[in-house]
Amino acid sequence: MPAAVRSRDSVTRPRHSCKSPRMSAGSIPSLSSPNSRLTSLVSHLSNGRPKVVICRDLGPAMPLLMERTDIEVVLWPEDRGCDRAWLLKNIKGAAGALVLLPDPINEEVLQAAGPDLRVISTMSVGYEHIDLPLMAQRNIRVGYTPDVLTEAVADLCVMLALMASRNDGVAYTLVKEGNWPKYAWSPFTFCGPQISTMVSSPTRTVGFLGFGRIAQSTLTRLVAFGVTHCIYSGSATSAPNPARDAALQAKHKLAALERVDLDRLAGESDVLFVLTPGGKDTYHLVDAAFLQKMKPMSVLVNASRGTVVDSDALATALREKWIWGAGLDVVEGEPKINGDHPLVREPKCVMVPHIASATFETRMAMATRAIENLLGGVFGTEMPAELGDR
Ligand SMILES: O=CC(=O)O
């Protein structure tokens, strides 16, 4: 058996254990009473056990796979992204694969897998790395991990907005590099715009490009800062939802909550969160023309996809003070971003490397959901979060 193949037989003890009770296994589809559909589904596979390919070590979630006796687990053995060649070799004959954002799932993978492949489960809410029409055409089910990461990403959105407005791109770097500024505590040094309201500045407008679950959770947090107005732009295809908006406005006691066009979104937001999916429909929606319409003291946060924001235009906007600052979790071209990138060099830009969902709790929930989706697809049962119609 190749080293990379870690079937149940070759593993005497799981390498990971769920230590924290908060990181519980969740509900894994039970196979205790297999029905005839299930039996016919798996009987043609080697040893009667379907093979699943796992493209990353899922840490404390691994026992959910390794302790099962009814699957053969083939795990990418290294602590880095899965090599394409390894995936293409090992997916042959697999019934399912658990993948991540950097693993494109396309014709090449399906060819390598062969006819037994029934499910692709991605541990991400985004699924642009998966050729969905192709999956539908081949009747391959696709699982993803929405909902469970909403709160963690909303937390990070607020963090980036605060960091960008309060000059952390400069202040934090100075301190970390051993250059605690001698005169930092002078009246207006390091000052930035305040996100929370106060008597002398009683209104704040928060804007959202994309108004889904994460945007709404971010809004909930900002209400505690005294935000008074909320505006958002949805995609051209998403229907207005006045009933939902009226309910949200009442719940948060906002002076206004309104769906607006991109011009108003740019022109009226004090803090603007980009939370719309990536892809060709949203490519560079935030470009030079958009940024030029923003308020000089406004802050832009992007926690969705780098492709939505034109990086060169944003660097110009920061340098030429069209806007105050930016907080980015994502940037076009990641992960190949080095110190010469115009946004990395820009002091008014705070950047973190695509870690919005990176809390222990959320990643455990995402891994668990991805495993549940995988097993549901392999055994023809329910998948907790399945994309599209079958
Ligand atoms: O970007 C992260 C995700 O899609 O989960």
GROMACS .gro file of C-alpha atoms and ligand atoms in nm:
model
  395
    1MET     CA    1   0.000   0.000   0.000
    2PRO     CA    2   0.151   0.338  -0.093
    3ALA     CA    3   0.240   0.559   0.205
    4ALA     CA    4  -0.027   0.809   0.110
    5VAL     CA    5  -0.303   0.551   0.140
    6ARG     CA    6  -0.423   0.542   0.497
    7SER     CA    7  -0.707   0.298   0.495
    8ARG     CA    8  -0.876   0.202   0.821
    9ASP     CA    9  -0.675  -0.122   0.819
   10SER     CA   10  -0.345   0.061   0.820
   11VAL     CA   11  -0.434   0.294   1.106
   12THR     CA   12  -0.435   0.153   1.457
   13ARG     CA   13  -0.501   0.481   1.633
   14PRO     CA   14  -0.629   0.810   1.500
   15ARG     CA   15  -0.364   1.080   1.494
   16HIS     CA   16  -0.608   1.343   1.614
   17SER     CA   17  -0.868   1.354   1.881
   18CYS     CA   18  -1.150   1.595   1.949
   19LYS     CA   19  -1.020   1.738   2.275
   20SER     CA   20  -1.261   2.024   2.323
   21PRO     CA   21  -1.624   1.935   2.386
   22ARG     CA   22  -1.716   2.241   2.177
   23MET     CA   23  -1.552   2.074   1.881
   24SER     CA   24  -1.797   1.791   1.870
   25ALA     CA   25  -1.836   1.563   1.574
   26GLY     CA   26  -2.177   1.686   1.465
   27SER     CA   27  -2.408   1.437   1.303
   28ILE     CA   28  -2.246   1.209   1.051
   29PRO     CA   29  -2.485   1.018   0.826
   30SER     CA   30  -2.536   0.682   0.992
   31LEU     CA   31  -2.475   0.363   0.798
   32SER     CA   32  -2.610   0.131   1.064
   33SER     CA   33  -2.908   0.024   0.855
   34PRO     CA   34  -2.794   0.015   0.496
   35ASN     CA   35  -3.075  -0.011   0.247
   36SER     CA   36  -3.068  -0.188  -0.085
   37ARG     CA   37  -2.987   0.130  -0.274
   38LEU     CA   38  -2.681   0.173  -0.059
   39THR     CA   39  -2.573  -0.187  -0.101
   40SER     CA   40  -2.590  -0.168  -0.477
   41LEU     CA   41  -2.411   0.163  -0.468
   42VAL     CA   42  -2.102   0.035  -0.294
   43SER     CA   43  -2.087  -0.328  -0.399
   44HIS     CA   44  -1.888  -0.264  -0.715
   45LEU     CA   45  -1.615  -0.081  -0.527
   46SER     CA   46  -1.299  -0.249  -0.399
   47ASN     CA   47  -1.358  -0.450  -0.082
   48GLY     CA   48  -1.709  -0.308  -0.079
   49ARG     CA   49  -1.567   0.008   0.075
   50PRO     CA   50  -1.583   0.327  -0.127
   51LYS     CA   51  -1.260   0.520  -0.154
   52VAL     CA   52  -1.255   0.887  -0.052
   53VAL     CA   53  -0.969   1.122  -0.130
   54ILE     CA   54  -0.898   1.393   0.126
   55CYS     CA   55  -0.689   1.680  -0.005
   56ARG     CA   56  -0.585   1.824   0.333
   57ASP     CA   57  -0.523   1.701   0.681
   58LEU     CA   58  -0.838   1.813   0.863
   59GLY     CA   59  -0.670   1.820   1.203
   60PRO     CA   60  -0.906   1.751   1.494
   61ALA     CA   61  -1.182   1.653   1.251
   62MET     CA   62  -0.982   1.359   1.108
   63PRO     CA   63  -1.123   1.099   1.348
   64LEU     CA   64  -1.463   1.153   1.186
   65LEU     CA   65  -1.310   0.989   0.880
   66MET     CA   66  -1.038   0.766   1.018
   67GLU     CA   67  -1.254   0.590   1.272
   68ARG     CA   68  -1.502   0.474   1.011
   69THR     CA   69  -1.477   0.117   0.897
   70ASP     CA   70  -1.693   0.157   0.587
   71ILE     CA   71  -1.467   0.381   0.377
   72GLU     CA   72  -1.112   0.371   0.250
   73VAL     CA   73  -0.950   0.706   0.326
   74VAL     CA   74  -0.670   0.828   0.103
   75LEU     CA   75  -0.516   1.134   0.264
   76TRP     CA   76  -0.272   1.382   0.113
   77PRO     CA   77   0.015   1.319   0.353
   78GLU     CA   78   0.187   1.658   0.367
   79ASP     CA   79   0.117   1.974   0.558
   80ARG     CA   80   0.076   2.194   0.251
   81GLY     CA   81  -0.157   2.223  -0.045
   82CYS     CA   82  -0.227   1.901  -0.229
   83ASP     CA   83  -0.013   1.843  -0.539
   84ARG     CA   84  -0.214   1.821  -0.857
   85ALA     CA   85  -0.025   1.510  -0.971
   86TRP     CA   86  -0.102   1.338  -0.641
   87LEU     CA   87  -0.470   1.420  -0.671
   88LEU     CA   88  -0.492   1.300  -1.030
   89LYS     CA   89  -0.322   0.973  -0.939
   90ASN     CA   90  -0.512   0.900  -0.621
   91ILE     CA   91  -0.858   1.002  -0.726
   92LYS     CA   92  -0.874   0.710  -0.969
   93GLY     CA   93  -1.168   0.493  -0.867
   94ALA     CA   94  -1.271   0.726  -0.582
   95ALA     CA   95  -1.635   0.771  -0.490
   96GLY     CA   96  -1.575   1.111  -0.335
   97ALA     CA   97  -1.318   1.383  -0.280
   98LEU     CA   98  -1.291   1.648  -0.012
   99VAL     CA   99  -1.118   1.953  -0.160
  100LEU     CA  100  -1.033   2.314  -0.080
  101LEU     CA  101  -1.033   2.643  -0.271
  102PRO     CA  102  -0.691   2.594  -0.436
  103ASP     CA  103  -0.795   2.258  -0.589
  104PRO     CA  104  -0.961   2.320  -0.929
  105ILE     CA  105  -1.216   2.048  -0.999
  106ASN     CA  106  -1.265   2.020  -1.372
  107GLU     CA  107  -1.268   1.777  -1.664
  108GLU     CA  108  -0.909   1.670  -1.592
  109VAL     CA  109  -1.006   1.555  -1.242
  110LEU     CA  110  -1.321   1.379  -1.360
  111GLN     CA  111  -1.125   1.199  -1.631
  112ALA     CA  112  -0.869   1.086  -1.376
  113ALA     CA  113  -1.139   0.976  -1.130
  114GLY     CA  114  -1.343   0.761  -1.364
  115PRO     CA  115  -1.710   0.665  -1.338
  116ASP     CA  116  -1.735   0.592  -0.964
  117LEU     CA  117  -1.704   0.955  -0.857
  118ARG     CA  118  -2.032   1.065  -0.696
  119VAL     CA  119  -1.945   1.369  -0.484
  120ILE     CA  120  -1.709   1.663  -0.454
  121SER     CA  121  -1.717   1.824  -0.111
  122THR     CA  122  -1.539   2.155  -0.067
  123MET     CA  123  -1.442   2.292   0.272
  124SER     CA  124  -1.533   2.647   0.175
  125VAL     CA  125  -1.837   2.861   0.118
  126GLY     CA  126  -1.700   2.966  -0.222
  127TYR     CA  127  -1.713   2.717  -0.507
  128GLU     CA  128  -1.566   2.898  -0.805
  129HIS     CA  129  -1.292   2.632  -0.823
  130ILE     CA  130  -1.553   2.371  -0.916
  131ASP     CA  131  -1.697   2.347  -1.267
  132LEU     CA  132  -2.060   2.324  -1.158
  133PRO     CA  133  -2.220   2.274  -1.503
  134LEU     CA  134  -1.980   1.986  -1.561
  135MET     CA  135  -2.067   1.831  -1.225
  136ALA     CA  136  -2.439   1.858  -1.305
  137GLN     CA  137  -2.382   1.703  -1.646
  138ARG     CA  138  -2.204   1.402  -1.487
  139ASN     CA  139  -2.452   1.377  -1.200
  140ILE     CA  140  -2.183   1.443  -0.942
  141ARG     CA  141  -2.314   1.602  -0.623
  142VAL     CA  142  -2.135   1.906  -0.482
  143GLY     CA  143  -2.124   2.004  -0.114
  144TYR     CA  144  -1.997   2.328   0.041
  145THR     CA  145  -1.990   2.491   0.385
  146PRO     CA  146  -2.213   2.799   0.408
  147ASP     CA  147  -2.363   2.935   0.734
  148VAL     CA  148  -2.107   2.790   0.973
  149LEU     CA  149  -1.849   3.058   0.888
  150THR     CA  150  -2.081   3.358   0.891
  151GLU     CA  151  -2.002   3.482   1.241
  152ALA     CA  152  -1.625   3.441   1.216
  153VAL     CA  153  -1.613   3.633   0.888
  154ALA     CA  154  -1.838   3.907   1.027
  155ASP     CA  155  -1.602   3.938   1.326
  156LEU     CA  156  -1.308   3.985   1.093
  157CYS     CA  157  -1.494   4.244   0.885
  158VAL     CA  158  -1.537   4.461   1.192
  159MET     CA  159  -1.175   4.402   1.291
  160LEU     CA  160  -1.050   4.516   0.948
  161ALA     CA  161  -1.275   4.821   0.948
  162LEU     CA  162  -1.140   4.926   1.287
  163MET     CA  163  -0.779   4.853   1.198
  164ALA     CA  164  -0.800   5.041   0.869
  165SER     CA  165  -0.971   5.344   1.018
  166ARG     CA  166  -0.732   5.361   1.314
  167ASN     CA  167  -0.408   5.353   1.113
  168ASP     CA  168  -0.297   5.005   1.210
  169GLY     CA  169  -0.114   4.960   0.880
  170VAL     CA  170   0.135   5.215   1.009
  171ALA     CA  171   0.104   5.204   1.388
  172TYR     CA  172   0.121   4.825   1.429
  173THR     CA  173   0.413   4.794   1.190
  174LEU     CA  174   0.613   5.061   1.371
  175VAL     CA  175   0.572   4.886   1.704
  176LYS     CA  176   0.643   4.537   1.569
  177GLU     CA  177   0.957   4.662   1.399
  178GLY     CA  178   1.085   4.801   1.728
  179ASN     CA  179   1.011   5.163   1.641
  180TRP     CA  180   0.766   5.267   1.912
  181PRO     CA  181   0.710   5.630   1.813
  182LYS     CA  182   0.852   5.879   2.060
  183TYR     CA  183   0.575   6.132   2.011
  184ALA     CA  184   0.282   5.905   1.929
  185TRP     CA  185   0.074   6.063   2.201
  186SER     CA  186   0.053   6.406   2.047
  187PRO     CA  187  -0.288   6.557   1.992
  188PHE     CA  188  -0.361   6.447   1.637
  189THR     CA  189  -0.086   6.203   1.545
  190PHE     CA  190  -0.219   5.864   1.431
  191CYS     CA  191  -0.579   5.988   1.434
  192GLY     CA  192  -0.832   5.836   1.197
  193PRO     CA  193  -1.207   5.847   1.144
  194GLN     CA  194  -1.419   5.702   1.424
  195ILE     CA  195  -1.660   5.424   1.334
  196SER     CA  196  -1.883   5.459   1.638
  197THR     CA  197  -2.113   5.756   1.665
  198MET     CA  198  -2.089   6.023   1.934
  199VAL     CA  199  -2.281   6.334   2.023
  200SER     CA  200  -2.071   6.553   1.795
  201SER     CA  201  -2.103   6.312   1.500
  202PRO     CA  202  -2.433   6.133   1.547
  203THR     CA  203  -2.475   5.955   1.212
  204ARG     CA  204  -2.284   5.678   1.039
  205THR     CA  205  -2.373   5.507   0.714
  206VAL     CA  206  -2.250   5.157   0.660
  207GLY     CA  207  -2.258   5.019   0.305
  208PHE     CA  208  -2.252   4.663   0.177
  209LEU     CA  209  -2.170   4.546  -0.171
  210GLY     CA  210  -2.360   4.219  -0.144
  211PHE     CA  211  -2.612   4.180   0.137
  212GLY     CA  212  -2.618   3.814   0.228
  213ARG     CA  213  -2.572   3.635   0.559
  214ILE     CA  214  -2.224   3.770   0.634
  215ALA     CA  215  -2.321   4.130   0.554
  216GLN     CA  216  -2.625   4.107   0.779
  217SER     CA  217  -2.418   3.964   1.064
  218THR     CA  218  -2.163   4.242   1.018
  219LEU     CA  219  -2.445   4.495   1.036
  220THR     CA  220  -2.564   4.339   1.362
  221ARG     CA  221  -2.222   4.400   1.515
  222LEU     CA  222  -2.203   4.757   1.388
  223VAL     CA  223  -2.540   4.848   1.536
  224ALA     CA  224  -2.364   4.833   1.873
  225PHE     CA  225  -2.129   5.104   1.742
  226GLY     CA  226  -2.425   5.333   1.686
  227VAL     CA  227  -2.456   5.293   1.310
  228THR     CA  228  -2.768   5.479   1.199
  229HIS     CA  229  -2.802   5.414   0.827
  230CYS     CA  230  -2.744   5.104   0.617
  231ILE     CA  231  -2.731   5.094   0.237
  232TYR     CA  232  -2.651   4.801   0.014
  233SER     CA  233  -2.632   4.692  -0.348
  234GLY     CA  234  -2.740   4.346  -0.447
  235SER     CA  235  -2.660   4.166  -0.771
  236ALA     CA  236  -2.871   4.255  -1.074
  237THR     CA  237  -3.037   3.914  -1.053
  238SER     CA  238  -3.123   3.920  -0.682
  239ALA     CA  239  -3.478   4.035  -0.622
  240PRO     CA  240  -3.539   4.325  -0.381
  241ASN     CA  241  -3.668   4.207  -0.045
  242PRO     CA  242  -3.860   4.497   0.113
  243ALA     CA  243  -4.018   4.281   0.383
  244ARG     CA  244  -3.681   4.155   0.502
  245ASP     CA  245  -3.537   4.507   0.489
  246ALA     CA  246  -3.825   4.655   0.689
  247ALA     CA  247  -3.783   4.383   0.953
  248LEU     CA  248  -3.406   4.443   0.976
  249GLN     CA  249  -3.452   4.817   0.998
  250ALA     CA  250  -3.703   4.778   1.281
  251LYS     CA  251  -3.491   4.520   1.463
  252HIS     CA  252  -3.180   4.738   1.455
  253LYS     CA  253  -3.369   5.067   1.504
  254LEU     CA  254  -3.193   5.216   1.200
  255ALA     CA  255  -3.294   5.553   1.058
  256ALA     CA  256  -3.274   5.393   0.712
  257LEU     CA  257  -3.201   5.062   0.545
  258GLU     CA  258  -3.212   5.089   0.168
  259ARG     CA  259  -3.111   4.905  -0.147
  260VAL     CA  260  -2.927   5.157  -0.367
  261ASP     CA  261  -2.734   5.168  -0.694
  262LEU     CA  262  -2.354   5.153  -0.702
  263ASP     CA  263  -2.317   5.531  -0.732
  264ARG     CA  264  -2.505   5.592  -0.410
  265LEU     CA  265  -2.331   5.303  -0.238
  266ALA     CA  266  -1.993   5.454  -0.321
  267GLY     CA  267  -2.093   5.812  -0.245
  268GLU     CA  268  -2.277   5.765   0.086
  269SER     CA  269  -2.092   5.490   0.274
  270ASP     CA  270  -1.866   5.582   0.566
  271VAL     CA  271  -1.754   5.221   0.581
  272LEU     CA  272  -1.808   4.997   0.281
  273PHE     CA  273  -1.788   4.619   0.305
  274VAL     CA  274  -1.734   4.414  -0.010
  275LEU     CA  275  -1.913   4.085   0.055
  276THR     CA  276  -2.035   3.975  -0.284
  277PRO     CA  277  -1.924   3.649  -0.450
  278GLY     CA  278  -1.638   3.659  -0.700
  279GLY     CA  279  -1.661   3.562  -1.065
  280LYS     CA  280  -1.705   3.746  -1.392
  281ASP     CA  281  -2.025   3.926  -1.287
  282THR     CA  282  -1.849   4.110  -1.005
  283TYR     CA  283  -1.502   4.146  -1.158
  284HIS     CA  284  -1.354   4.488  -1.063
  285LEU     CA  285  -1.691   4.629  -0.961
  286VAL     CA  286  -1.482   4.844  -0.730
  287ASP     CA  287  -1.268   5.023  -0.986
  288ALA     CA  288  -1.117   5.371  -1.016
  289ALA     CA  289  -1.451   5.529  -1.110
  290PHE     CA  290  -1.621   5.372  -0.807
  291LEU     CA  291  -1.340   5.470  -0.568
  292GLN     CA  292  -1.339   5.827  -0.693
  293LYS     CA  293  -1.701   5.860  -0.582
  294MET     CA  294  -1.625   5.750  -0.223
  295LYS     CA  295  -1.590   5.991   0.068
  296PRO     CA  296  -1.234   6.100   0.151
  297MET     CA  297  -1.273   5.977   0.512
  298SER     CA  298  -1.432   5.644   0.417
  299VAL     CA  299  -1.292   5.296   0.469
  300LEU     CA  300  -1.321   5.000   0.233
  301VAL     CA  301  -1.315   4.639   0.359
  302ASN     CA  302  -1.297   4.337   0.130
  303ALA     CA  303  -1.360   3.993   0.279
  304SER     CA  304  -1.513   3.821  -0.023
  305ARG     CA  305  -1.296   3.778  -0.331
  306GLY     CA  306  -0.994   3.979  -0.444
  307THR     CA  307  -1.123   3.999  -0.799
  308VAL     CA  308  -1.408   4.231  -0.699
  309VAL     CA  309  -1.162   4.515  -0.628
  310ASP     CA  310  -0.913   4.655  -0.880
  311SER     CA  311  -0.591   4.651  -0.673
  312ASP     CA  312  -0.410   4.918  -0.877
  313ALA     CA  313  -0.706   5.152  -0.855
  314LEU     CA  314  -0.731   5.094  -0.479
  315ALA     CA  315  -0.359   5.164  -0.432
  316THR     CA  316  -0.404   5.491  -0.624
  317ALA     CA  317  -0.713   5.578  -0.422
  318LEU     CA  318  -0.520   5.534  -0.097
  319ARG     CA  319  -0.210   5.716  -0.218
  320GLU     CA  320  -0.407   6.008  -0.357
  321LYS     CA  321  -0.642   6.016  -0.058
  322TRP     CA  322  -0.966   5.950  -0.245
  323ILE     CA  323  -1.051   5.733   0.057
  324TRP     CA  324  -0.905   5.707   0.406
  325GLY     CA  325  -0.806   5.343   0.433
  326ALA     CA  326  -0.864   4.983   0.334
  327GLY     CA  327  -0.879   4.653   0.520
  328LEU     CA  328  -0.833   4.344   0.304
  329ASP     CA  329  -0.866   3.976   0.378
  330VAL     CA  330  -0.845   3.894   0.007
  331VAL     CA  331  -0.661   4.041  -0.289
  332GLU     CA  332  -0.655   3.958  -0.656
  333GLY     CA  333  -0.370   3.722  -0.742
  334GLU     CA  334  -0.339   3.567  -0.393
  335PRO     CA  335  -0.153   3.373  -0.268
  336LYS     CA  336   0.125   3.508  -0.490
  337ILE     CA  337   0.148   3.845  -0.313
  338ASN     CA  338   0.493   3.969  -0.219
  339GLY     CA  339   0.635   4.279  -0.053
  340ASP     CA  340   0.635   4.471  -0.382
  341HIS     CA  341   0.260   4.451  -0.427
  342PRO     CA  342   0.123   4.808  -0.442
  343LEU     CA  343  -0.127   4.738  -0.166
  344VAL     CA  344   0.128   4.572   0.062
  345ARG     CA  345   0.343   4.882   0.022
  346GLU     CA  346   0.054   5.117   0.093
  347PRO     CA  347   0.060   5.230   0.460
  348LYS     CA  348  -0.314   5.299   0.467
  349CYS     CA  349  -0.390   4.939   0.371
  350VAL     CA  350  -0.424   4.669   0.637
  351MET     CA  351  -0.398   4.320   0.493
  352VAL     CA  352  -0.438   3.970   0.632
  353PRO     CA  353  -0.393   3.654   0.421
  354HIS     CA  354  -0.747   3.522   0.362
  355ILE     CA  355  -0.810   3.416   0.722
  356ALA     CA  356  -1.163   3.545   0.775
  357SER     CA  357  -1.304   3.206   0.878
  358ALA     CA  358  -0.993   3.100   1.068
  359THR     CA  359  -1.118   3.038   1.420
  360PHE     CA  360  -1.088   2.694   1.578
  361GLU     CA  361  -1.463   2.675   1.624
  362THR     CA  362  -1.550   2.774   1.269
  363ARG     CA  363  -1.288   2.563   1.096
  364MET     CA  364  -1.398   2.260   1.299
  365ALA     CA  365  -1.756   2.325   1.195
  366MET     CA  366  -1.651   2.366   0.831
  367ALA     CA  367  -1.445   2.046   0.835
  368THR     CA  368  -1.730   1.857   0.999
  369ARG     CA  369  -1.981   1.985   0.746
  370ALA     CA  370  -1.747   1.901   0.458
  371ILE     CA  371  -1.713   1.546   0.591
  372GLU     CA  372  -2.089   1.513   0.636
  373ASN     CA  373  -2.140   1.633   0.280
  374LEU     CA  374  -1.878   1.390   0.154
  375LEU     CA  375  -2.032   1.090   0.329
  376GLY     CA  376  -2.384   1.189   0.228
  377GLY     CA  377  -2.274   1.203  -0.135
  378VAL     CA  378  -2.078   0.879  -0.120
  379PHE     CA  379  -2.361   0.682   0.039
  380GLY     CA  380  -2.647   0.849  -0.145
  381THR     CA  381  -2.797   1.008   0.165
  382GLU     CA  382  -2.872   1.368   0.258
  383MET     CA  383  -2.592   1.624   0.232
  384PRO     CA  384  -2.634   1.909   0.484
  385ALA     CA  385  -2.528   2.173   0.230
  386GLU     CA  386  -2.559   2.067  -0.132
  387LEU     CA  387  -2.526   2.297  -0.430
  388GLY     CA  388  -2.780   2.310  -0.708
  389ASP     CA  389  -3.034   2.061  -0.828
  390ARG     CA  390  -2.949   1.706  -0.907
  391LIG     O1  391  -1.300   3.212   0.116
  391LIG     C1  392  -1.335   3.123   0.187
  391LIG     C2  393  -1.442   3.034   0.158
  391LIG     O2  394  -1.494   3.036   0.045
  391LIG     O3  395  -1.479   2.956   0.247
   0.00000   0.00000   0.00000
